[in-house]
mmCIF file of C-alpha atoms in Angstrom:
data_model
loop_
_atom_site.group_PDB
_atom_site.id
_atom_site.type_symbol
_atom_site.label_atom_id
_atom_site.label_comp_id
_atom_site.label_asym_id
_atom_site.label_seq_id
_atom_site.Cartn_x
_atom_site.Cartn_y
_atom_site.Cartn_z
ATOM 1 C CA UNK A 27 9.798 11.361 18.737
ATOM 2 C CA UNK A 28 10.198 7.956 20.432
ATOM 3 C CA UNK A 29 8.315 4.700 19.833
ATOM 4 C CA UNK A 30 9.126 1.562 21.812
ATOM 5 C CA UNK A 31 12.322 3.227 23.040
ATOM 6 C CA UNK A 32 13.655 3.931 19.528
ATOM 7 C CA UNK A 33 14.191 7.410 18.204
ATOM 8 C CA UNK A 34 12.206 7.997 14.998
ATOM 9 C CA UNK A 35 13.517 11.239 13.553
ATOM 10 C CA UNK A 36 14.613 10.366 10.022
ATOM 11 C CA UNK A 37 11.236 9.138 8.813
ATOM 12 C CA UNK A 38 8.876 11.501 7.067
ATOM 13 C CA UNK A 39 5.689 13.067 8.342
ATOM 14 C CA UNK A 40 3.041 11.746 5.986
ATOM 15 C CA UNK A 41 -0.346 12.882 4.773
ATOM 16 C CA UNK A 42 -1.874 9.932 6.651
ATOM 17 C CA UNK A 43 -3.159 9.434 10.204
ATOM 18 C CA UNK A 44 -0.600 8.361 12.774
ATOM 19 C CA UNK A 45 -0.894 5.010 14.510
ATOM 20 C CA UNK A 46 0.934 3.235 17.321
ATOM 21 C CA UNK A 47 4.173 2.286 15.591
ATOM 22 C CA UNK A 48 6.191 -0.738 16.692
ATOM 23 C CA UNK A 49 9.860 -0.143 15.841
ATOM 24 C CA UNK A 50 12.538 -2.737 16.539
ATOM 25 C CA UNK A 51 16.082 -3.591 15.601
ATOM 26 C CA UNK A 52 17.669 -6.663 14.037
ATOM 27 C CA UNK A 53 21.331 -7.053 13.159
ATOM 28 C CA UNK A 54 21.885 -3.344 13.827
ATOM 29 C CA UNK A 55 19.146 -2.233 11.420
ATOM 30 C CA UNK A 56 15.807 -0.702 12.302
ATOM 31 C CA UNK A 57 12.633 -2.673 11.657
ATOM 32 C CA UNK A 58 8.934 -1.915 11.758
ATOM 33 C CA UNK A 59 6.177 -4.373 12.615
ATOM 34 C CA UNK A 60 3.970 -5.279 9.652
ATOM 35 C CA UNK A 61 0.623 -6.239 11.158
ATOM 36 C CA UNK A 62 -0.504 -7.945 7.929
ATOM 37 C CA UNK A 63 2.570 -10.184 7.634
ATOM 38 C CA UNK A 64 2.769 -10.409 11.468
ATOM 39 C CA UNK A 65 6.510 -9.817 11.589
ATOM 40 C CA UNK A 66 9.127 -7.091 11.743
ATOM 41 C CA UNK A 67 10.464 -6.001 8.356
ATOM 42 C CA UNK A 68 13.241 -3.597 7.328
ATOM 43 C CA UNK A 69 12.282 0.003 8.015
ATOM 44 C CA UNK A 70 12.713 1.795 4.696
ATOM 45 C CA UNK A 71 10.975 4.990 3.589
ATOM 46 C CA UNK A 72 8.675 2.930 1.326
ATOM 47 C CA UNK A 73 7.856 0.555 4.193
ATOM 48 C CA UNK A 74 7.081 3.568 6.390
ATOM 49 C CA UNK A 75 4.478 4.603 3.801
ATOM 50 C CA UNK A 76 3.116 1.031 3.452
ATOM 51 C CA UNK A 77 2.583 0.617 7.184
ATOM 52 C CA UNK A 78 0.866 3.973 7.570
ATOM 53 C CA UNK A 79 -1.309 3.376 4.509
ATOM 54 C CA UNK A 80 -2.420 -0.140 5.468
ATOM 55 C CA UNK A 81 -3.292 1.078 8.964
ATOM 56 C CA UNK A 82 -5.242 3.935 7.367
ATOM 57 C CA UNK A 83 -7.195 1.490 5.187
ATOM 58 C CA UNK A 84 -8.026 -0.773 8.132
ATOM 59 C CA UNK A 85 -8.564 1.787 10.891
ATOM 60 C CA UNK A 86 -10.094 4.694 8.969
ATOM 61 C CA UNK A 87 -11.659 3.105 5.892
ATOM 62 C CA UNK A 88 -12.872 -0.186 7.391
ATOM 63 C CA UNK A 89 -10.901 -2.573 5.173
ATOM 64 C CA UNK A 90 -10.683 -6.067 6.716
ATOM 65 C CA UNK A 91 -7.030 -6.852 7.405
ATOM 66 C CA UNK A 92 -7.769 -10.543 6.822
ATOM 67 C CA UNK A 93 -8.492 -9.738 3.156
ATOM 68 C CA UNK A 94 -5.259 -7.816 2.603
ATOM 69 C CA UNK A 95 -1.753 -8.987 1.774
ATOM 70 C CA UNK A 96 1.588 -7.167 1.588
ATOM 71 C CA UNK A 97 4.350 -8.048 -0.881
ATOM 72 C CA UNK A 98 2.124 -10.332 -2.960
ATOM 73 C CA UNK A 99 4.233 -12.210 -5.497
ATOM 74 C CA UNK A 100 3.128 -12.554 -9.116
ATOM 75 C CA UNK A 101 4.704 -14.781 -11.771
ATOM 76 C CA UNK A 102 5.008 -13.915 -15.452
ATOM 77 C CA UNK A 103 6.890 -16.796 -17.010
ATOM 78 C CA UNK A 104 10.292 -16.746 -15.311
ATOM 79 C CA UNK A 105 9.838 -13.180 -14.061
ATOM 80 C CA UNK A 106 8.654 -12.484 -10.520
ATOM 81 C CA UNK A 107 6.839 -9.281 -9.609
ATOM 82 C CA UNK A 108 5.682 -8.062 -6.204
ATOM 83 C CA UNK A 109 2.542 -6.042 -5.584
ATOM 84 C CA UNK A 110 3.001 -3.854 -2.532
ATOM 85 C CA UNK A 111 -0.517 -4.496 -1.163
ATOM 86 C CA UNK A 112 -3.484 -6.426 -2.559
ATOM 87 C CA UNK A 113 -7.026 -6.364 -1.216
ATOM 88 C CA UNK A 114 -9.092 -9.459 -1.974
ATOM 89 C CA UNK A 115 -12.837 -10.030 -2.323
ATOM 90 C CA UNK A 116 -14.323 -12.355 0.288
ATOM 91 C CA UNK A 117 -14.364 -15.012 -2.450
ATOM 92 C CA UNK A 118 -10.584 -14.723 -2.815
ATOM 93 C CA UNK A 119 -10.226 -12.793 -6.087
ATOM 94 C CA UNK A 120 -8.053 -9.669 -6.084
ATOM 95 C CA UNK A 121 -10.081 -6.447 -5.821
ATOM 96 C CA UNK A 122 -7.503 -3.667 -5.357
ATOM 97 C CA UNK A 123 -3.775 -3.130 -5.890
ATOM 98 C CA UNK A 124 -1.856 -0.493 -3.927
ATOM 99 C CA UNK A 125 1.601 0.648 -5.016
ATOM 100 C CA UNK A 126 3.804 2.662 -2.645
ATOM 101 C CA UNK A 127 6.758 4.907 -3.215
ATOM 102 C CA UNK A 128 8.998 6.638 -0.700
ATOM 103 C CA UNK A 129 7.915 10.190 0.196
ATOM 104 C CA UNK A 130 10.941 11.563 -1.682
ATOM 105 C CA UNK A 131 9.838 9.849 -4.911
ATOM 106 C CA UNK A 132 7.434 11.833 -7.062
ATOM 107 C CA UNK A 133 4.574 9.839 -8.487
ATOM 108 C CA UNK A 134 5.042 9.825 -12.242
ATOM 109 C CA UNK A 135 3.669 8.020 -15.266
ATOM 110 C CA UNK A 136 6.101 5.133 -14.765
ATOM 111 C CA UNK A 137 4.474 4.460 -11.376
ATOM 112 C CA UNK A 138 1.089 4.153 -13.070
ATOM 113 C CA UNK A 139 2.677 1.981 -15.773
ATOM 114 C CA UNK A 140 4.058 -0.298 -13.052
ATOM 115 C CA UNK A 141 0.700 -0.792 -11.323
ATOM 116 C CA UNK A 142 -1.030 -1.198 -14.710
ATOM 117 C CA UNK A 143 1.365 -4.067 -15.506
ATOM 118 C CA UNK A 144 0.349 -5.783 -12.267
ATOM 119 C CA UNK A 145 -3.265 -5.231 -13.175
ATOM 120 C CA UNK A 146 -2.849 -7.020 -16.504
ATOM 121 C CA UNK A 147 -2.389 -10.131 -14.363
ATOM 122 C CA UNK A 148 -4.881 -9.433 -11.562
ATOM 123 C CA UNK A 149 -7.692 -7.494 -13.309
ATOM 124 C CA UNK A 150 -8.838 -5.620 -10.178
ATOM 125 C CA UNK A 151 -11.558 -3.026 -9.651
ATOM 126 C CA UNK A 152 -9.341 -0.357 -8.033
ATOM 127 C CA UNK A 153 -5.760 0.896 -8.277
ATOM 128 C CA UNK A 154 -4.125 3.134 -5.674
ATOM 129 C CA UNK A 155 -0.727 4.818 -5.810
ATOM 130 C CA UNK A 156 0.726 6.647 -2.803
ATOM 131 C CA UNK A 157 4.016 8.121 -1.666
ATOM 132 C CA UNK A 158 2.501 8.950 1.722
ATOM 133 C CA UNK A 159 2.061 12.579 0.728
ATOM 134 C CA UNK A 160 -0.037 12.216 -2.417
ATOM 135 C CA UNK A 161 -2.592 9.464 -2.995
ATOM 136 C CA UNK A 162 -4.285 8.573 -6.270
ATOM 137 C CA UNK A 163 -7.178 6.152 -6.535
ATOM 138 C CA UNK A 164 -8.663 4.909 -9.810
ATOM 139 C CA UNK A 165 -11.747 2.809 -10.403
ATOM 140 C CA UNK A 166 -11.381 0.596 -13.438
ATOM 141 C CA UNK A 167 -14.062 0.717 -16.149
ATOM 142 C CA UNK A 168 -13.316 -2.328 -18.261
ATOM 143 C CA UNK A 169 -16.460 -1.937 -20.390
ATOM 144 C CA UNK A 170 -15.242 1.423 -21.711
ATOM 145 C CA UNK A 171 -11.524 0.558 -21.452
ATOM 146 C CA UNK A 172 -10.692 3.457 -19.153
ATOM 147 C CA UNK A 173 -10.116 4.313 -15.524
ATOM 148 C CA UNK A 174 -11.797 6.977 -13.430
ATOM 149 C CA UNK A 175 -9.792 8.967 -10.885
ATOM 150 C CA UNK A 176 -11.686 9.242 -7.606
ATOM 151 C CA UNK A 177 -11.467 12.261 -5.307
ATOM 152 C CA UNK A 178 -11.028 10.074 -2.231
ATOM 153 C CA UNK A 179 -10.183 6.527 -1.336
ATOM 154 C CA UNK A 180 -13.520 4.783 -0.846
ATOM 155 C CA UNK A 181 -14.555 3.198 2.416
ATOM 156 C CA UNK A 182 -14.573 -0.586 2.210
ATOM 157 C CA UNK A 183 -18.376 -0.727 2.405
ATOM 158 C CA UNK A 184 -18.590 1.429 -0.756
ATOM 159 C CA UNK A 185 -16.324 -0.702 -2.960
#
């Protein structure tokens, strides 16, 4: 398979819709265009998942790309954390956190622990975890101190 003249054979086929991929090269390493950050970034298996998933959210689920951010930095004292993707309310408060793993990484409890730690700081309505093959979406129920697994990722208009 070729995109923009570059052979894309080592990336994984995901359980996500395909989109028109923009692959490049910098300093001998492959890059992929991140349409949220508006720049080419290193093409890693996790980034492959991120780009497919953010396109899925925007193109299939109607999420406004202007309300989404990739690699959002959080500060806990001296420690810096990075959320893979954050969706914001129109008023600017975080609404959803998405955590990605490479397709070869199984989603385990430690992945949910990681996103839960981010949520202690952001207090969002939804958490999503994806490795491009499996996707889990939870709606937070803070009143009952639990989360509810959803069968599908909701369309933006239903959040």
